[in-house]
């Protein structure tokens, strides 16, 4: 799941990004309101985490503007400011949750998963196809109830395909969803991941298969290969 992180403190941004990655998210990090604003326009995000005090503006203004433009993804505010007024203002501006610095990474991840689970969040928690169930909050894949261990990127790939099961997913959209802006994407990474994922699905006796649409993309469907 691709997450927009807006935090101008570089060390804190790195710490949060690392925590998000190990929890299975794909964070894109920006340090200014202007860059964050441009990123909102250019890529689909499943959620955003925003610092309030940014060098070129206020995180709350950014949220207000994005809400006015129709951005519906859940947004969480991070701030050192204490006090009820800021909380009320933040929630009125369209934030879904509020976290005061300093915080534990576990808490941030738990709150993020909670806002992603809320009714109205565009994402359901469990995705299923045939005998395969993907728990998007717990980051677990099961086939006939048995856990299938899977590296993070393969899991991301499976999630993207599963969300559009029965439809062809363009290769380009897989690349965009899988990699943050600062990750290097080699031209065959998607092919390599697809081939590993296929092997793993077969070995785990999943009743689903990834079909190749040459020159277009991939489709996950019920049934064998
Ligand atoms: Ca700041």
PDB file of C-alpha atoms and ligand atoms in Angstrom:
ATOM      1  CA  UNK A   1       0.000   0.000   0.000  1.00  0.00           C
ATOM      2  CA  UNK A   2       1.413   3.288  -1.091  1.00  0.00           C
ATOM      3  CA  UNK A   3       1.594   5.959   1.617  1.00  0.00           C
ATOM      4  CA  UNK A   4       2.380   9.677   1.248  1.00  0.00           C
ATOM      5  CA  UNK A   5       4.585  10.853   4.107  1.00  0.00           C
ATOM      6  CA  UNK A   6       5.124  14.595   4.575  1.00  0.00           C
ATOM      7  CA  UNK A   7       7.753  15.394   7.220  1.00  0.00           C
ATOM      8  CA  UNK A   8      10.478  18.034   6.976  1.00  0.00           C
ATOM      9  CA  UNK A   9      12.642  16.613   9.773  1.00  0.00           C
ATOM     10  CA  UNK A  10      14.890  14.291   7.755  1.00  0.00           C
ATOM     11  CA  UNK A  11      15.870  11.970  10.590  1.00  0.00           C
ATOM     12  CA  UNK A  12      12.293  11.553  11.707  1.00  0.00           C
ATOM     13  CA  UNK A  13      11.158  11.058   8.099  1.00  0.00           C
ATOM     14  CA  UNK A  14      13.752   8.297   7.624  1.00  0.00           C
ATOM     15  CA  UNK A  15      12.741   6.622  10.877  1.00  0.00           C
ATOM     16  CA  UNK A  16       9.041   6.647   9.958  1.00  0.00           C
ATOM     17  CA  UNK A  17       9.709   5.518   6.389  1.00  0.00           C
ATOM     18  CA  UNK A  18      11.793   2.564   7.629  1.00  0.00           C
ATOM     19  CA  UNK A  19       9.052   1.598  10.101  1.00  0.00           C
ATOM     20  CA  UNK A  20       6.376   1.812   7.417  1.00  0.00           C
ATOM     21  CA  UNK A  21       8.440  -0.331   5.039  1.00  0.00           C
ATOM     22  CA  UNK A  22       8.964  -3.065   7.584  1.00  0.00           C
ATOM     23  CA  UNK A  23       5.195  -3.030   8.234  1.00  0.00           C
ATOM     24  CA  UNK A  24       4.611  -3.726   4.537  1.00  0.00           C
ATOM     25  CA  UNK A  25       3.772  -0.213   3.317  1.00  0.00           C
ATOM     26  CA  UNK A  26       5.435   1.663   0.435  1.00  0.00           C
ATOM     27  CA  UNK A  27       6.140   5.228   1.626  1.00  0.00           C
ATOM     28  CA  UNK A  28       6.981   8.220  -0.584  1.00  0.00           C
ATOM     29  CA  UNK A  29       8.633  10.919   1.523  1.00  0.00           C
ATOM     30  CA  UNK A  30       8.351  14.675   0.927  1.00  0.00           C
ATOM     31  CA  UNK A  31       9.641  17.560   3.053  1.00  0.00           C
ATOM     32  CA  UNK A  32       7.568  20.500   1.830  1.00  0.00           C
ATOM     33  CA  UNK A  33       3.891  21.290   1.356  1.00  0.00           C
ATOM     34  CA  UNK A  34       4.536  22.166  -2.301  1.00  0.00           C
ATOM     35  CA  UNK A  35       6.152  18.794  -3.089  1.00  0.00           C
ATOM     36  CA  UNK A  36       3.437  16.938  -1.187  1.00  0.00           C
ATOM     37  CA  UNK A  37       0.759  18.827  -3.074  1.00  0.00           C
ATOM     38  CA  UNK A  38       2.337  17.875  -6.415  1.00  0.00           C
ATOM     39  CA  UNK A  39       2.616  14.236  -5.289  1.00  0.00           C
ATOM     40  CA  UNK A  40      -1.090  14.101  -4.374  1.00  0.00           C
ATOM     41  CA  UNK A  41      -1.862  15.131  -7.944  1.00  0.00           C
ATOM     42  CA  UNK A  42       0.499  12.672  -9.586  1.00  0.00           C
ATOM     43  CA  UNK A  43      -0.002   9.346  -7.818  1.00  0.00           C
ATOM     44  CA  UNK A  44      -2.744   7.398  -6.063  1.00  0.00           C
ATOM     45  CA  UNK A  45      -2.099   7.039  -2.317  1.00  0.00           C
ATOM     46  CA  UNK A  46      -3.965   4.740   0.051  1.00  0.00           C
ATOM     47  CA  UNK A  47      -3.247   7.056   2.985  1.00  0.00           C
ATOM     48  CA  UNK A  48      -1.245  10.155   3.955  1.00  0.00           C
ATOM     49  CA  UNK A  49       0.719  11.012   7.095  1.00  0.00           C
ATOM     50  CA  UNK A  50       1.405  14.727   7.505  1.00  0.00           C
ATOM     51  CA  UNK A  51       3.509  16.841   9.834  1.00  0.00           C
ATOM     52  CA  UNK A  52       1.758  20.116  10.695  1.00  0.00           C
ATOM     53  CA  UNK A  53       4.750  22.486  10.718  1.00  0.00           C
ATOM     54  CA  UNK A  54       6.279  22.494   7.246  1.00  0.00           C
ATOM     55  CA  UNK A  55       8.898  24.991   5.986  1.00  0.00           C
ATOM     56  CA  UNK A  56       6.609  26.385   3.273  1.00  0.00           C
ATOM     57  CA  UNK A  57       3.235  26.073   4.917  1.00  0.00           C
ATOM     58  CA  UNK A  58       0.905  24.337   7.273  1.00  0.00           C
ATOM     59  CA  UNK A  59      -0.063  20.664   7.026  1.00  0.00           C
ATOM     60  CA  UNK A  60      -3.631  21.594   7.920  1.00  0.00           C
ATOM     61  CA  UNK A  61      -3.908  23.896   4.921  1.00  0.00           C
ATOM     62  CA  UNK A  62      -2.614  21.074   2.764  1.00  0.00           C
ATOM     63  CA  UNK A  63      -5.312  18.737   4.078  1.00  0.00           C
ATOM     64  CA  UNK A  64      -8.044  21.341   3.576  1.00  0.00           C
ATOM     65  CA  UNK A  65      -6.943  21.979   0.002  1.00  0.00           C
ATOM     66  CA  UNK A  66      -6.750  18.269  -0.811  1.00  0.00           C
ATOM     67  CA  UNK A  67     -10.176  17.571   0.694  1.00  0.00           C
ATOM     68  CA  UNK A  68     -11.626  20.474  -1.313  1.00  0.00           C
ATOM     69  CA  UNK A  69     -10.134  18.894  -4.439  1.00  0.00           C
ATOM     70  CA  UNK A  70     -11.850  15.618  -3.659  1.00  0.00           C
ATOM     71  CA  UNK A  71      -8.907  13.614  -2.231  1.00  0.00           C
ATOM     72  CA  UNK A  72     -10.587  10.934  -0.125  1.00  0.00           C
ATOM     73  CA  UNK A  73      -7.675   8.887   1.215  1.00  0.00           C
ATOM     74  CA  UNK A  74      -7.379   8.669   5.027  1.00  0.00           C
ATOM     75  CA  UNK A  75      -5.018  11.277   6.474  1.00  0.00           C
ATOM     76  CA  UNK A  76      -3.162  11.256   9.764  1.00  0.00           C
ATOM     77  CA  UNK A  77      -1.583  14.315  11.332  1.00  0.00           C
ATOM     78  CA  UNK A  78       1.701  14.260  13.290  1.00  0.00           C
ATOM     79  CA  UNK A  79       2.490  17.150  15.527  1.00  0.00           C
ATOM     80  CA  UNK A  80       4.476  18.297  18.519  1.00  0.00           C
ATOM     81  CA  UNK A  81       1.804  20.849  19.334  1.00  0.00           C
ATOM     82  CA  UNK A  82      -0.252  19.845  22.285  1.00  0.00           C
ATOM     83  CA  UNK A  83      -3.659  21.127  23.160  1.00  0.00           C
ATOM     84  CA  UNK A  84      -7.234  20.471  22.331  1.00  0.00           C
ATOM     85  CA  UNK A  85      -7.551  23.390  19.876  1.00  0.00           C
ATOM     86  CA  UNK A  86      -5.060  21.925  17.431  1.00  0.00           C
ATOM     87  CA  UNK A  87      -6.759  18.556  17.564  1.00  0.00           C
ATOM     88  CA  UNK A  88     -10.173  20.011  16.860  1.00  0.00           C
ATOM     89  CA  UNK A  89      -8.782  22.186  14.066  1.00  0.00           C
ATOM     90  CA  UNK A  90      -6.983  19.201  12.568  1.00  0.00           C
ATOM     91  CA  UNK A  91     -10.037  16.999  12.555  1.00  0.00           C
ATOM     92  CA  UNK A  92     -12.202  19.834  11.197  1.00  0.00           C
ATOM     93  CA  UNK A  93      -9.726  20.344   8.385  1.00  0.00           C
ATOM     94  CA  UNK A  94     -10.369  16.758   7.275  1.00  0.00           C
ATOM     95  CA  UNK A  95      -7.740  14.707   9.108  1.00  0.00           C
ATOM     96  CA  UNK A  96      -8.861  11.231  10.191  1.00  0.00           C
ATOM     97  CA  UNK A  97      -6.560  10.887  13.155  1.00  0.00           C
ATOM     98  CA  UNK A  98      -4.018  12.707  15.237  1.00  0.00           C
ATOM     99  CA  UNK A  99      -0.715  11.538  16.735  1.00  0.00           C
ATOM    100  CA  UNK A 100       1.371  13.642  19.116  1.00  0.00           C
ATOM    101  CA  UNK A 101       5.162  13.565  18.934  1.00  0.00           C
ATOM    102  CA  UNK A 102       7.006  11.760  20.318  1.00  0.00           C
ATOM    103  CA  UNK A 103       5.275   8.503  19.451  1.00  0.00           C
ATOM    104  CA  UNK A 104       6.203   4.838  19.173  1.00  0.00           C
ATOM    105  CA  UNK A 105       6.397   3.458  15.631  1.00  0.00           C
ATOM    106  CA  UNK A 106       4.111   0.577  16.666  1.00  0.00           C
ATOM    107  CA  UNK A 107       1.454   3.087  17.578  1.00  0.00           C
ATOM    108  CA  UNK A 108       1.724   4.922  14.286  1.00  0.00           C
ATOM    109  CA  UNK A 109       1.362   1.655  12.346  1.00  0.00           C
ATOM    110  CA  UNK A 110      -1.586   0.536  14.495  1.00  0.00           C
ATOM    111  CA  UNK A 111      -3.371   3.874  14.016  1.00  0.00           C
ATOM    112  CA  UNK A 112      -2.646   3.850  10.293  1.00  0.00           C
ATOM    113  CA  UNK A 113      -4.135   0.377   9.944  1.00  0.00           C
ATOM    114  CA  UNK A 114      -7.129   1.498  11.978  1.00  0.00           C
ATOM    115  CA  UNK A 115      -7.905   4.447   9.709  1.00  0.00           C
ATOM    116  CA  UNK A 116      -7.459   2.210   6.660  1.00  0.00           C
ATOM    117  CA  UNK A 117     -10.013  -0.195   8.126  1.00  0.00           C
ATOM    118  CA  UNK A 118     -12.666   2.418   8.826  1.00  0.00           C
ATOM    119  CA  UNK A 119     -15.900   2.329   6.902  1.00  0.00           C
ATOM    120  CA  UNK A 120     -15.491   4.782   4.094  1.00  0.00           C
ATOM    121  CA  UNK A 121     -11.848   3.879   3.587  1.00  0.00           C
ATOM    122  CA  UNK A 122     -11.721   2.593   0.049  1.00  0.00           C
ATOM    123  CA  UNK A 123     -10.015  -0.621   1.084  1.00  0.00           C
ATOM    124  CA  UNK A 124     -11.424  -3.758   2.605  1.00  0.00           C
ATOM    125  CA  UNK A 125      -9.298  -5.667   5.073  1.00  0.00           C
ATOM    126  CA  UNK A 126      -9.608  -9.185   3.675  1.00  0.00           C
ATOM    127  CA  UNK A 127      -9.336  -9.939   0.005  1.00  0.00           C
ATOM    128  CA  UNK A 128     -10.225 -13.390  -1.206  1.00  0.00           C
ATOM    129  CA  UNK A 129     -10.118 -15.370  -4.433  1.00  0.00           C
ATOM    130  CA  UNK A 130     -10.702 -19.120  -4.677  1.00  0.00           C
ATOM    131  CA  UNK A 131      -8.989 -20.765  -1.706  1.00  0.00           C
ATOM    132  CA  UNK A 132      -6.676 -17.771  -1.155  1.00  0.00           C
ATOM    133  CA  UNK A 133      -7.265 -15.107   1.500  1.00  0.00           C
ATOM    134  CA  UNK A 134      -5.148 -11.955   1.854  1.00  0.00           C
ATOM    135  CA  UNK A 135      -5.360 -10.088   5.165  1.00  0.00           C
ATOM    136  CA  UNK A 136      -4.258  -6.570   4.166  1.00  0.00           C
ATOM    137  CA  UNK A 137      -4.068  -5.295   7.743  1.00  0.00           C
ATOM    138  CA  UNK A 138      -2.193  -8.248   9.257  1.00  0.00           C
ATOM    139  CA  UNK A 139      -0.115  -8.702   6.057  1.00  0.00           C
ATOM    140  CA  UNK A 140      -0.782 -12.429   5.811  1.00  0.00           C
ATOM    141  CA  UNK A 141      -1.597 -14.680   2.902  1.00  0.00           C
ATOM    142  CA  UNK A 142      -3.361 -17.983   3.495  1.00  0.00           C
ATOM    143  CA  UNK A 143      -4.271 -20.856   1.195  1.00  0.00           C
ATOM    144  CA  UNK A 144      -6.951 -23.167   2.582  1.00  0.00           C
ATOM    145  CA  UNK A 145      -6.208 -21.593   5.955  1.00  0.00           C
ATOM    146  CA  UNK A 146      -2.460 -22.354   5.846  1.00  0.00           C
ATOM    147  CA  UNK A 147      -0.049 -19.420   6.089  1.00  0.00           C
ATOM    148  CA  UNK A 148       2.056 -18.777   2.972  1.00  0.00           C
ATOM    149  CA  UNK A 149       5.212 -16.812   3.891  1.00  0.00           C
ATOM    150  CA  UNK A 150       5.971 -14.234   1.228  1.00  0.00           C
ATOM    151  CA  UNK A 151       8.570 -11.460   0.768  1.00  0.00           C
ATOM    152  CA  UNK A 152       7.202  -7.897   0.936  1.00  0.00           C
ATOM    153  CA  UNK A 153       7.354  -7.036  -2.767  1.00  0.00           C
ATOM    154  CA  UNK A 154       5.700 -10.262  -3.850  1.00  0.00           C
ATOM    155  CA  UNK A 155       2.983  -9.567  -1.338  1.00  0.00           C
ATOM    156  CA  UNK A 156       2.511  -6.031  -2.705  1.00  0.00           C
ATOM    157  CA  UNK A 157       2.271  -7.456  -6.206  1.00  0.00           C
ATOM    158  CA  UNK A 158      -0.280 -10.055  -5.157  1.00  0.00           C
ATOM    159  CA  UNK A 159      -2.324  -7.379  -3.391  1.00  0.00           C
ATOM    160  CA  UNK A 160      -2.457  -5.194  -6.503  1.00  0.00           C
ATOM    161  CA  UNK A 161      -3.512  -8.111  -8.690  1.00  0.00           C
ATOM    162  CA  UNK A 162      -6.029  -9.319  -6.127  1.00  0.00           C
ATOM    163  CA  UNK A 163      -7.693  -5.905  -5.859  1.00  0.00           C
ATOM    164  CA  UNK A 164      -8.339  -6.068  -9.595  1.00  0.00           C
ATOM    165  CA  UNK A 165      -8.877  -9.822  -9.859  1.00  0.00           C
ATOM    166  CA  UNK A 166     -10.388 -10.861 -13.193  1.00  0.00           C
ATOM    167  CA  UNK A 167      -9.155  -7.670 -14.864  1.00  0.00           C
ATOM    168  CA  UNK A 168      -5.933  -7.055 -16.742  1.00  0.00           C
ATOM    169  CA  UNK A 169      -3.605  -4.856 -14.693  1.00  0.00           C
ATOM    170  CA  UNK A 170      -1.222  -2.846 -16.900  1.00  0.00           C
ATOM    171  CA  UNK A 171       2.445  -3.511 -16.179  1.00  0.00           C
ATOM    172  CA  UNK A 172       3.054   0.209 -15.742  1.00  0.00           C
ATOM    173  CA  UNK A 173       0.483   0.460 -12.978  1.00  0.00           C
ATOM    174  CA  UNK A 174       2.122  -2.466 -11.172  1.00  0.00           C
ATOM    175  CA  UNK A 175       5.477  -0.688 -11.353  1.00  0.00           C
ATOM    176  CA  UNK A 176       4.006   2.548 -10.020  1.00  0.00           C
ATOM    177  CA  UNK A 177       2.190   0.832  -7.199  1.00  0.00           C
ATOM    178  CA  UNK A 178       5.135  -1.269  -6.139  1.00  0.00           C
ATOM    179  CA  UNK A 179       7.912   1.230  -5.964  1.00  0.00           C
ATOM    180  CA  UNK A 180       8.202   4.553  -4.191  1.00  0.00           C
ATOM    181  CA  UNK A 181       9.694   7.410  -6.191  1.00  0.00           C
ATOM    182  CA  UNK A 182      13.128   6.894  -4.658  1.00  0.00           C
ATOM    183  CA  UNK A 183      13.378   3.185  -5.379  1.00  0.00           C
ATOM    184  CA  UNK A 184      15.157   1.991  -8.459  1.00  0.00           C
ATOM    185  CA  UNK A 185      13.014   0.026 -10.853  1.00  0.00           C
ATOM    186  CA  UNK A 186      14.855  -2.228 -13.251  1.00  0.00           C
ATOM    187  CA  UNK A 187      12.936  -3.014 -16.401  1.00  0.00           C
ATOM    188  CA  UNK A 188      12.471  -6.684 -15.596  1.00  0.00           C
ATOM    189  CA  UNK A 189      11.621  -6.378 -11.881  1.00  0.00           C
ATOM    190  CA  UNK A 190       7.926  -6.887 -12.486  1.00  0.00           C
ATOM    191  CA  UNK A 191       8.579  -9.976 -14.642  1.00  0.00           C
ATOM    192  CA  UNK A 192      10.930 -11.406 -12.021  1.00  0.00           C
ATOM    193  CA  UNK A 193       8.425 -10.830  -9.221  1.00  0.00           C
ATOM    194  CA  UNK A 194       5.566 -12.297 -11.252  1.00  0.00           C
ATOM    195  CA  UNK A 195       7.551 -15.446 -11.965  1.00  0.00           C
ATOM    196  CA  UNK A 196       8.437 -15.884  -8.266  1.00  0.00           C
ATOM    197  CA  UNK A 197       4.845 -15.239  -7.268  1.00  0.00           C
ATOM    198  CA  UNK A 198       3.590 -17.828  -9.787  1.00  0.00           C
ATOM    199  CA  UNK A 199       5.959 -20.435  -8.426  1.00  0.00           C
ATOM    200  CA  UNK A 200       4.927 -19.690  -4.850  1.00  0.00           C
ATOM    201  CA  UNK A 201       1.217 -19.848  -5.690  1.00  0.00           C
ATOM    202  CA  UNK A 202       1.703 -23.194  -7.410  1.00  0.00           C
ATOM    203  CA  UNK A 203       3.770 -24.651  -4.574  1.00  0.00           C
ATOM    204  CA  UNK A 204       1.221 -23.571  -1.998  1.00  0.00           C
ATOM    205  CA  UNK A 205      -1.590 -25.174  -4.068  1.00  0.00           C
ATOM    206  CA  UNK A 206      -3.442 -21.891  -4.447  1.00  0.00           C
ATOM    207  CA  UNK A 207      -6.392 -22.232  -6.795  1.00  0.00           C
ATOM    208  CA  UNK A 208      -5.535 -18.981  -8.558  1.00  0.00           C
ATOM    209  CA  UNK A 209      -3.187 -18.176 -11.417  1.00  0.00           C
ATOM    210  CA  UNK A 210      -1.442 -15.133 -12.874  1.00  0.00           C
ATOM    211  CA  UNK A 211      -2.055 -14.867 -16.616  1.00  0.00           C
ATOM    212  CA  UNK A 212       0.199 -12.836 -18.918  1.00  0.00           C
ATOM    213  CA  UNK A 213      -1.341 -10.506 -21.491  1.00  0.00           C
ATOM    214  CA  UNK A 214       1.628  -9.978 -23.741  1.00  0.00           C
ATOM    215  CA  UNK A 215       2.548  -6.323 -24.144  1.00  0.00           C
ATOM    216  CA  UNK A 216      -0.279  -5.231 -21.816  1.00  0.00           C
ATOM    217  CA  UNK A 217      -0.059  -6.623 -18.342  1.00  0.00           C
ATOM    218  CA  UNK A 218      -1.175  -9.377 -15.994  1.00  0.00           C
ATOM    219  CA  UNK A 219      -4.405 -10.796 -14.670  1.00  0.00           C
ATOM    220  CA  UNK A 220      -5.075 -12.833 -11.559  1.00  0.00           C
ATOM    221  CA  UNK A 221      -7.921 -15.304 -11.982  1.00  0.00           C
ATOM    222  CA  UNK A 222      -9.594 -18.175 -10.218  1.00  0.00           C
ATOM    223  CA  UNK A 223      -8.459 -21.626 -11.338  1.00  0.00           C
ATOM    224  CA  UNK A 224      -5.159 -23.224 -12.343  1.00  0.00           C
ATOM    225  CA  UNK A 225      -2.639 -21.780 -14.795  1.00  0.00           C
TER     226      UNK A 225
HETATM  227 CA1  LIG B   1       8.056  20.045  11.020  1.00  0.00          CA
END
